[in-house]
């Protein structure tokens, strides 16, 4: 199994890049695990308590479960990937049956911060987009898709997102094998990653 880790700050385009990679690859040949599915289960907290969680700090992630799931997949065992709701700020209780594939992509803002997980990646990719570009994208996406308003996005940005990005996410570039500049759609970089995957998929 080839495991590719794709990191980068919020709004840099990780999900978009993953979808672009998957387009034109044979369906079902590449599996995807999203770090977002592994935010800690906070069902014991009220909604008002949950909105105060710092979701950009590594301790908000259940890395133990993520690492164990990846180990299971490597052994050929399917996993039940939790489904996360950004509207409720919690797992939904549903899971997605995820089968082991020849190539697995793990994507998320903090996946390179955890040394044991990082060591499991054969290829580490960091997607870069400028800070202002990421904030603009996040504003648009969180308002249209994640049930937020302008004040929520901006105050989260100032209070946690920006400081956590500087402290935990940006320094992870050092571990990257490939850095994808993604201020604009980067077809060439996506093609290169797809070629690597296609080589692995060849019989
Ligand atoms: N290269 C790009 N140029 C313009 N918009 C982009 C680009 N990449 C992603 N986006 C848009 O930015 C928003 C955030 O992208 P997304 O892939 O969800 O980022 P991430 O998963 O890193 O948080 C989405 O609305 C997406 O359509
Ligand atoms: O309940 C939550 C959990 C996370 N977030 C924010 O999501 C981003 C990470 O997701 P991306 O898709 O990479 O943007 C992170 O910056 C958290 O602040 C949230 O708002 N609510």
PDB file of C-alpha atoms and ligand atoms in Angstrom:
ATOM      1  CA  UNK A   1       0.000   0.000   0.000  1.00  0.00           C
ATOM      2  CA  UNK A   2       1.229   3.491  -0.916  1.00  0.00           C
ATOM      3  CA  UNK A   3       0.147   6.077   1.666  1.00  0.00           C
ATOM      4  CA  UNK A   4       0.153   9.736   0.648  1.00  0.00           C
ATOM      5  CA  UNK A   5      -0.294  12.454   3.270  1.00  0.00           C
ATOM      6  CA  UNK A   6      -1.628  15.801   2.062  1.00  0.00           C
ATOM      7  CA  UNK A   7      -1.387  18.695   4.535  1.00  0.00           C
ATOM      8  CA  UNK A   8      -1.702  22.476   4.377  1.00  0.00           C
ATOM      9  CA  UNK A   9      -3.607  25.267   6.091  1.00  0.00           C
ATOM     10  CA  UNK A  10      -7.346  25.596   6.020  1.00  0.00           C
ATOM     11  CA  UNK A  11      -8.624  26.726   2.612  1.00  0.00           C
ATOM     12  CA  UNK A  12      -5.354  25.940   0.825  1.00  0.00           C
ATOM     13  CA  UNK A  13      -7.265  23.483  -1.383  1.00  0.00           C
ATOM     14  CA  UNK A  14      -6.453  20.037   0.038  1.00  0.00           C
ATOM     15  CA  UNK A  15      -9.915  18.595  -0.639  1.00  0.00           C
ATOM     16  CA  UNK A  16      -9.959  20.161  -4.085  1.00  0.00           C
ATOM     17  CA  UNK A  17      -6.517  18.757  -4.935  1.00  0.00           C
ATOM     18  CA  UNK A  18      -7.566  15.291  -3.704  1.00  0.00           C
ATOM     19  CA  UNK A  19     -10.685  15.415  -5.886  1.00  0.00           C
ATOM     20  CA  UNK A  20      -8.636  16.572  -8.872  1.00  0.00           C
ATOM     21  CA  UNK A  21      -6.210  13.672  -8.312  1.00  0.00           C
ATOM     22  CA  UNK A  22      -9.082  11.187  -8.093  1.00  0.00           C
ATOM     23  CA  UNK A  23     -10.713  12.489 -11.294  1.00  0.00           C
ATOM     24  CA  UNK A  24      -9.447  10.451 -14.217  1.00  0.00           C
ATOM     25  CA  UNK A  25      -8.142   7.660 -11.973  1.00  0.00           C
ATOM     26  CA  UNK A  26     -10.024   4.372 -12.108  1.00  0.00           C
ATOM     27  CA  UNK A  27     -12.928   4.560  -9.652  1.00  0.00           C
ATOM     28  CA  UNK A  28     -12.394   2.739  -6.374  1.00  0.00           C
ATOM     29  CA  UNK A  29      -8.632   2.268  -6.807  1.00  0.00           C
ATOM     30  CA  UNK A  30      -7.618   5.009  -4.388  1.00  0.00           C
ATOM     31  CA  UNK A  31      -9.024   5.416  -0.869  1.00  0.00           C
ATOM     32  CA  UNK A  32      -9.289   8.687   1.050  1.00  0.00           C
ATOM     33  CA  UNK A  33      -9.173   9.332   4.772  1.00  0.00           C
ATOM     34  CA  UNK A  34      -9.935  12.823   6.021  1.00  0.00           C
ATOM     35  CA  UNK A  35      -8.445  14.094   9.272  1.00  0.00           C
ATOM     36  CA  UNK A  36     -11.749  15.928   9.806  1.00  0.00           C
ATOM     37  CA  UNK A  37     -13.404  12.550  10.468  1.00  0.00           C
ATOM     38  CA  UNK A  38     -11.099  12.159  13.453  1.00  0.00           C
ATOM     39  CA  UNK A  39     -11.927  15.263  15.450  1.00  0.00           C
ATOM     40  CA  UNK A  40     -12.427  14.073  19.033  1.00  0.00           C
ATOM     41  CA  UNK A  41     -15.855  12.774  19.908  1.00  0.00           C
ATOM     42  CA  UNK A  42     -17.306  15.617  22.001  1.00  0.00           C
ATOM     43  CA  UNK A  43     -20.809  14.261  22.512  1.00  0.00           C
ATOM     44  CA  UNK A  44     -20.457  14.830  26.271  1.00  0.00           C
ATOM     45  CA  UNK A  45     -20.265  18.597  25.663  1.00  0.00           C
ATOM     46  CA  UNK A  46     -23.086  21.026  24.875  1.00  0.00           C
ATOM     47  CA  UNK A  47     -23.124  22.895  21.555  1.00  0.00           C
ATOM     48  CA  UNK A  48     -22.083  26.102  23.372  1.00  0.00           C
ATOM     49  CA  UNK A  49     -19.101  24.291  24.866  1.00  0.00           C
ATOM     50  CA  UNK A  50     -18.174  22.740  21.527  1.00  0.00           C
ATOM     51  CA  UNK A  51     -18.007  26.056  19.657  1.00  0.00           C
ATOM     52  CA  UNK A  52     -15.262  27.131  22.037  1.00  0.00           C
ATOM     53  CA  UNK A  53     -12.988  24.221  21.133  1.00  0.00           C
ATOM     54  CA  UNK A  54      -9.730  25.116  19.421  1.00  0.00           C
ATOM     55  CA  UNK A  55     -10.139  22.970  16.290  1.00  0.00           C
ATOM     56  CA  UNK A  56      -6.769  24.017  14.935  1.00  0.00           C
ATOM     57  CA  UNK A  57      -4.707  22.539  17.781  1.00  0.00           C
ATOM     58  CA  UNK A  58      -3.344  18.983  17.428  1.00  0.00           C
ATOM     59  CA  UNK A  59      -5.016  17.946  20.699  1.00  0.00           C
ATOM     60  CA  UNK A  60      -8.445  18.351  19.017  1.00  0.00           C
ATOM     61  CA  UNK A  61      -7.686  15.293  16.878  1.00  0.00           C
ATOM     62  CA  UNK A  62      -8.072  11.652  17.911  1.00  0.00           C
ATOM     63  CA  UNK A  63      -4.717  10.697  16.397  1.00  0.00           C
ATOM     64  CA  UNK A  64      -4.772   7.336  18.154  1.00  0.00           C
ATOM     65  CA  UNK A  65      -7.886   6.275  16.249  1.00  0.00           C
ATOM     66  CA  UNK A  66      -6.556   7.692  12.974  1.00  0.00           C
ATOM     67  CA  UNK A  67      -3.253   5.854  13.371  1.00  0.00           C
ATOM     68  CA  UNK A  68      -4.989   2.600  14.345  1.00  0.00           C
ATOM     69  CA  UNK A  69      -7.332   2.850  11.348  1.00  0.00           C
ATOM     70  CA  UNK A  70      -4.409   3.339   9.003  1.00  0.00           C
ATOM     71  CA  UNK A  71      -2.634   0.331  10.539  1.00  0.00           C
ATOM     72  CA  UNK A  72      -5.784  -1.779  10.058  1.00  0.00           C
ATOM     73  CA  UNK A  73      -6.016  -0.716   6.407  1.00  0.00           C
ATOM     74  CA  UNK A  74      -2.355  -1.626   5.899  1.00  0.00           C
ATOM     75  CA  UNK A  75      -3.183  -5.097   7.214  1.00  0.00           C
ATOM     76  CA  UNK A  76      -6.001  -5.318   4.660  1.00  0.00           C
ATOM     77  CA  UNK A  77      -8.813  -4.799   7.179  1.00  0.00           C
ATOM     78  CA  UNK A  78     -11.666  -2.365   6.309  1.00  0.00           C
ATOM     79  CA  UNK A  79     -12.406   0.423   8.796  1.00  0.00           C
ATOM     80  CA  UNK A  80     -15.449   2.455   9.808  1.00  0.00           C
ATOM     81  CA  UNK A  81     -14.437   6.075   9.242  1.00  0.00           C
ATOM     82  CA  UNK A  82     -16.503   8.418  11.454  1.00  0.00           C
ATOM     83  CA  UNK A  83     -18.606  11.083   9.703  1.00  0.00           C
ATOM     84  CA  UNK A  84     -18.098  14.620  11.026  1.00  0.00           C
ATOM     85  CA  UNK A  85     -20.523  17.539  10.998  1.00  0.00           C
ATOM     86  CA  UNK A  86     -19.012  21.020  10.799  1.00  0.00           C
ATOM     87  CA  UNK A  87     -22.444  22.436  11.551  1.00  0.00           C
ATOM     88  CA  UNK A  88     -22.800  20.528  14.841  1.00  0.00           C
ATOM     89  CA  UNK A  89     -19.046  20.551  15.542  1.00  0.00           C
ATOM     90  CA  UNK A  90     -19.220  16.862  16.333  1.00  0.00           C
ATOM     91  CA  UNK A  91     -19.260  13.373  14.862  1.00  0.00           C
ATOM     92  CA  UNK A  92     -22.690  12.483  13.519  1.00  0.00           C
ATOM     93  CA  UNK A  93     -22.681   8.921  14.847  1.00  0.00           C
ATOM     94  CA  UNK A  94     -22.602   7.549  11.287  1.00  0.00           C
ATOM     95  CA  UNK A  95     -19.556   5.899   9.774  1.00  0.00           C
ATOM     96  CA  UNK A  96     -18.356   5.192   6.244  1.00  0.00           C
ATOM     97  CA  UNK A  97     -17.063   1.717   5.509  1.00  0.00           C
ATOM     98  CA  UNK A  98     -13.612   2.357   4.046  1.00  0.00           C
ATOM     99  CA  UNK A  99     -11.846  -0.497   2.282  1.00  0.00           C
ATOM    100  CA  UNK A 100      -8.080  -0.855   1.972  1.00  0.00           C
ATOM    101  CA  UNK A 101      -6.779   0.221  -1.446  1.00  0.00           C
ATOM    102  CA  UNK A 102      -3.424   0.016  -3.178  1.00  0.00           C
ATOM    103  CA  UNK A 103      -3.157   3.764  -2.657  1.00  0.00           C
ATOM    104  CA  UNK A 104      -4.563   5.589   0.371  1.00  0.00           C
ATOM    105  CA  UNK A 105      -4.615   9.390   0.664  1.00  0.00           C
ATOM    106  CA  UNK A 106      -4.790  10.964   4.122  1.00  0.00           C
ATOM    107  CA  UNK A 107      -5.598  14.687   4.096  1.00  0.00           C
ATOM    108  CA  UNK A 108      -5.845  17.280   6.839  1.00  0.00           C
ATOM    109  CA  UNK A 109      -4.378  20.436   8.334  1.00  0.00           C
ATOM    110  CA  UNK A 110      -2.537  18.684  11.188  1.00  0.00           C
ATOM    111  CA  UNK A 111      -1.614  15.250   9.841  1.00  0.00           C
ATOM    112  CA  UNK A 112       2.108  16.027   9.632  1.00  0.00           C
ATOM    113  CA  UNK A 113       2.295  17.237  13.249  1.00  0.00           C
ATOM    114  CA  UNK A 114       1.977  13.728  14.680  1.00  0.00           C
ATOM    115  CA  UNK A 115       5.366  11.970  14.345  1.00  0.00           C
ATOM    116  CA  UNK A 116       4.050   8.369  14.338  1.00  0.00           C
ATOM    117  CA  UNK A 117       1.431   9.167  11.717  1.00  0.00           C
ATOM    118  CA  UNK A 118       3.916  11.184   9.676  1.00  0.00           C
ATOM    119  CA  UNK A 119       6.258   8.196   9.588  1.00  0.00           C
ATOM    120  CA  UNK A 120       3.520   6.102   7.991  1.00  0.00           C
ATOM    121  CA  UNK A 121       3.365   8.318   4.901  1.00  0.00           C
ATOM    122  CA  UNK A 122       5.403   7.216   1.881  1.00  0.00           C
ATOM    123  CA  UNK A 123       4.916  10.619   0.266  1.00  0.00           C
ATOM    124  CA  UNK A 124       4.260  13.835   2.183  1.00  0.00           C
ATOM    125  CA  UNK A 125       2.669  16.718   0.275  1.00  0.00           C
ATOM    126  CA  UNK A 126       2.092  20.265   1.532  1.00  0.00           C
ATOM    127  CA  UNK A 127      -0.409  22.397  -0.370  1.00  0.00           C
ATOM    128  CA  UNK A 128       0.421  26.094  -0.120  1.00  0.00           C
ATOM    129  CA  UNK A 129      -1.841  29.063  -0.719  1.00  0.00           C
ATOM    130  CA  UNK A 130      -1.228  32.582   0.583  1.00  0.00           C
ATOM    131  CA  UNK A 131      -2.844  33.523   3.881  1.00  0.00           C
ATOM    132  CA  UNK A 132      -5.223  36.106   2.421  1.00  0.00           C
ATOM    133  CA  UNK A 133      -6.287  33.688  -0.307  1.00  0.00           C
ATOM    134  CA  UNK A 134      -7.012  30.992   2.296  1.00  0.00           C
ATOM    135  CA  UNK A 135      -9.019  33.378   4.463  1.00  0.00           C
ATOM    136  CA  UNK A 136     -11.130  34.521   1.507  1.00  0.00           C
ATOM    137  CA  UNK A 137     -11.799  30.898   0.495  1.00  0.00           C
ATOM    138  CA  UNK A 138     -12.602  29.916   4.061  1.00  0.00           C
ATOM    139  CA  UNK A 139     -15.024  32.812   4.467  1.00  0.00           C
ATOM    140  CA  UNK A 140     -16.900  31.884   1.303  1.00  0.00           C
ATOM    141  CA  UNK A 141     -16.911  28.142   2.032  1.00  0.00           C
ATOM    142  CA  UNK A 142     -17.817  28.302   5.733  1.00  0.00           C
ATOM    143  CA  UNK A 143     -20.672  30.741   5.109  1.00  0.00           C
ATOM    144  CA  UNK A 144     -22.093  28.782   2.162  1.00  0.00           C
ATOM    145  CA  UNK A 145     -21.395  25.218   3.332  1.00  0.00           C
ATOM    146  CA  UNK A 146     -20.638  25.102   7.050  1.00  0.00           C
ATOM    147  CA  UNK A 147     -23.407  27.269   8.547  1.00  0.00           C
ATOM    148  CA  UNK A 148     -21.157  30.134   9.711  1.00  0.00           C
ATOM    149  CA  UNK A 149     -21.371  33.905   9.449  1.00  0.00           C
ATOM    150  CA  UNK A 150     -18.747  36.598   8.858  1.00  0.00           C
ATOM    151  CA  UNK A 151     -18.170  37.257  12.581  1.00  0.00           C
ATOM    152  CA  UNK A 152     -17.692  33.568  13.386  1.00  0.00           C
ATOM    153  CA  UNK A 153     -15.091  33.038  10.674  1.00  0.00           C
ATOM    154  CA  UNK A 154     -13.188  36.214  11.436  1.00  0.00           C
ATOM    155  CA  UNK A 155     -13.090  35.764  15.213  1.00  0.00           C
ATOM    156  CA  UNK A 156     -12.044  32.115  14.867  1.00  0.00           C
ATOM    157  CA  UNK A 157      -9.410  33.244  12.408  1.00  0.00           C
ATOM    158  CA  UNK A 158      -7.952  35.820  14.786  1.00  0.00           C
ATOM    159  CA  UNK A 159      -8.236  33.779  17.986  1.00  0.00           C
ATOM    160  CA  UNK A 160      -7.132  30.329  16.940  1.00  0.00           C
ATOM    161  CA  UNK A 161      -6.706  29.740  13.229  1.00  0.00           C
ATOM    162  CA  UNK A 162      -3.913  32.204  12.546  1.00  0.00           C
ATOM    163  CA  UNK A 163      -1.812  31.511  15.685  1.00  0.00           C
ATOM    164  CA  UNK A 164      -2.244  27.730  15.319  1.00  0.00           C
ATOM    165  CA  UNK A 165      -1.315  27.905  11.651  1.00  0.00           C
ATOM    166  CA  UNK A 166       1.908  29.724  12.502  1.00  0.00           C
ATOM    167  CA  UNK A 167       2.723  27.425  15.434  1.00  0.00           C
ATOM    168  CA  UNK A 168       1.753  24.004  14.096  1.00  0.00           C
ATOM    169  CA  UNK A 169       0.931  23.919  10.388  1.00  0.00           C
ATOM    170  CA  UNK A 170       3.363  26.134   8.492  1.00  0.00           C
ATOM    171  CA  UNK A 171       6.456  24.520  10.156  1.00  0.00           C
ATOM    172  CA  UNK A 172       5.351  21.152   8.719  1.00  0.00           C
ATOM    173  CA  UNK A 173       6.514  22.282   5.269  1.00  0.00           C
ATOM    174  CA  UNK A 174       9.932  21.162   6.429  1.00  0.00           C
ATOM    175  CA  UNK A 175       8.777  17.526   6.291  1.00  0.00           C
ATOM    176  CA  UNK A 176       7.160  17.761   2.859  1.00  0.00           C
ATOM    177  CA  UNK A 177       8.553  15.865  -0.124  1.00  0.00           C
ATOM    178  CA  UNK A 178       6.469  17.968  -2.490  1.00  0.00           C
ATOM    179  CA  UNK A 179       5.038  21.476  -2.004  1.00  0.00           C
ATOM    180  CA  UNK A 180       2.167  22.336  -4.322  1.00  0.00           C
ATOM    181  CA  UNK A 181       1.659  26.077  -4.944  1.00  0.00           C
ATOM    182  CA  UNK A 182      -2.114  26.453  -5.077  1.00  0.00           C
ATOM    183  CA  UNK A 183      -2.963  30.141  -5.278  1.00  0.00           C
ATOM    184  CA  UNK A 184      -4.279  29.160  -8.678  1.00  0.00           C
ATOM    185  CA  UNK A 185      -5.397  25.707  -9.770  1.00  0.00           C
ATOM    186  CA  UNK A 186      -2.201  23.737 -10.388  1.00  0.00           C
ATOM    187  CA  UNK A 187      -2.914  21.198 -13.110  1.00  0.00           C
ATOM    188  CA  UNK A 188       0.766  20.300 -13.584  1.00  0.00           C
ATOM    189  CA  UNK A 189       1.293  19.389  -9.912  1.00  0.00           C
ATOM    190  CA  UNK A 190      -1.921  17.352  -9.835  1.00  0.00           C
ATOM    191  CA  UNK A 191      -0.770  15.500 -12.972  1.00  0.00           C
ATOM    192  CA  UNK A 192       2.581  14.661 -11.352  1.00  0.00           C
ATOM    193  CA  UNK A 193       0.910  13.160  -8.261  1.00  0.00           C
ATOM    194  CA  UNK A 194      -1.532  11.270 -10.479  1.00  0.00           C
ATOM    195  CA  UNK A 195       1.377   9.829 -12.473  1.00  0.00           C
ATOM    196  CA  UNK A 196       3.024   8.572  -9.265  1.00  0.00           C
ATOM    197  CA  UNK A 197      -0.269   6.944  -8.259  1.00  0.00           C
ATOM    198  CA  UNK A 198      -0.818   5.425 -11.710  1.00  0.00           C
ATOM    199  CA  UNK A 199       2.635   3.827 -11.569  1.00  0.00           C
ATOM    200  CA  UNK A 200       1.744   2.240  -8.246  1.00  0.00           C
ATOM    201  CA  UNK A 201      -1.585   0.989  -9.631  1.00  0.00           C
ATOM    202  CA  UNK A 202       0.026  -0.730 -12.633  1.00  0.00           C
ATOM    203  CA  UNK A 203      -0.273  -4.531 -12.381  1.00  0.00           C
TER     204      UNK A 203
HETATM  205  N1  LIG B   1      -6.679  26.787  -6.587  1.00  0.00           N
HETATM  206  C1  LIG B   1      -7.853  27.282  -6.202  1.00  0.00           C
HETATM  207  N2  LIG B   1      -8.294  28.441  -6.738  1.00  0.00           N
HETATM  208  C2  LIG B   1      -9.476  28.963  -6.324  1.00  0.00           C
HETATM  209  N3  LIG B   1     -10.313  28.413  -5.402  1.00  0.00           N
HETATM  210  C3  LIG B   1      -9.914  27.256  -4.851  1.00  0.00           C
HETATM  211  C4  LIG B   1      -8.675  26.626  -5.222  1.00  0.00           C
HETATM  212  N4  LIG B   1      -8.534  25.486  -4.491  1.00  0.00           N
HETATM  213  C5  LIG B   1      -9.652  25.406  -3.719  1.00  0.00           C
HETATM  214  N5  LIG B   1     -10.466  26.455  -3.935  1.00  0.00           N
HETATM  215  C6  LIG B   1     -11.747  26.730  -3.256  1.00  0.00           C
HETATM  216  O1  LIG B   1     -11.445  27.133  -1.925  1.00  0.00           O
HETATM  217  C7  LIG B   1     -12.334  26.566  -0.994  1.00  0.00           C
HETATM  218  C8  LIG B   1     -11.547  25.730   0.002  1.00  0.00           C
HETATM  219  O2  LIG B   1     -10.971  24.650  -0.693  1.00  0.00           O
HETATM  220  P1  LIG B   1     -10.832  23.233  -0.021  1.00  0.00           P
HETATM  221  O3  LIG B   1     -10.356  22.278  -1.054  1.00  0.00           O
HETATM  222  O4  LIG B   1     -12.084  22.882   0.739  1.00  0.00           O
HETATM  223  O5  LIG B   1      -9.650  23.537   1.022  1.00  0.00           O
HETATM  224  P2  LIG B   1      -9.129  22.712   2.271  1.00  0.00           P
HETATM  225  O6  LIG B   1      -9.626  21.296   2.117  1.00  0.00           O
HETATM  226  O7  LIG B   1      -7.635  22.810   2.195  1.00  0.00           O
HETATM  227  O8  LIG B   1      -9.675  23.424   3.481  1.00  0.00           O
HETATM  228  C9  LIG B   1     -13.333  25.727  -1.801  1.00  0.00           C
HETATM  229  O9  LIG B   1     -14.502  26.484  -1.967  1.00  0.00           O
HETATM  230  C10 LIG B   1     -12.627  25.504  -3.131  1.00  0.00           C
HETATM  231  O10 LIG B   1     -13.528  25.419  -4.208  1.00  0.00           O
HETATM  232  O1  LIG B   2     -16.118  21.534  14.244  1.00  0.00           O
HETATM  233  C1  LIG B   2     -15.224  22.080  13.579  1.00  0.00           C
HETATM  234  C2  LIG B   2     -14.065  21.408  13.225  1.00  0.00           C
HETATM  235  C3  LIG B   2     -13.125  22.053  12.475  1.00  0.00           C
HETATM  236  N1  LIG B   2     -13.317  23.334  12.082  1.00  0.00           N
HETATM  237  C4  LIG B   2     -12.314  24.007  11.246  1.00  0.00           C
HETATM  238  O2  LIG B   2     -12.042  23.207  10.100  1.00  0.00           O
HETATM  239  C5  LIG B   2     -10.734  23.479   9.645  1.00  0.00           C
HETATM  240  C6  LIG B   2     -10.117  22.236   9.030  1.00  0.00           C
HETATM  241  O3  LIG B   2     -10.829  21.829   7.900  1.00  0.00           O
HETATM  242  P1  LIG B   2     -10.381  22.267   6.422  1.00  0.00           P
HETATM  243  O4  LIG B   2     -11.333  21.507   5.535  1.00  0.00           O
HETATM  244  O5  LIG B   2      -8.967  21.829   6.247  1.00  0.00           O
HETATM  245  O6  LIG B   2     -10.542  23.737   6.310  1.00  0.00           O
HETATM  246  C7  LIG B   2      -9.939  23.975  10.844  1.00  0.00           C
HETATM  247  O7  LIG B   2      -9.258  25.139  10.489  1.00  0.00           O
HETATM  248  C8  LIG B   2     -10.981  24.216  11.929  1.00  0.00           C
HETATM  249  O8  LIG B   2     -10.930  25.533  12.412  1.00  0.00           O
HETATM  250  C9  LIG B   2     -14.457  23.998  12.431  1.00  0.00           C
HETATM  251  O9  LIG B   2     -14.624  25.178  12.084  1.00  0.00           O
HETATM  252  N2  LIG B   2     -15.394  23.356  13.179  1.00  0.00           N
END
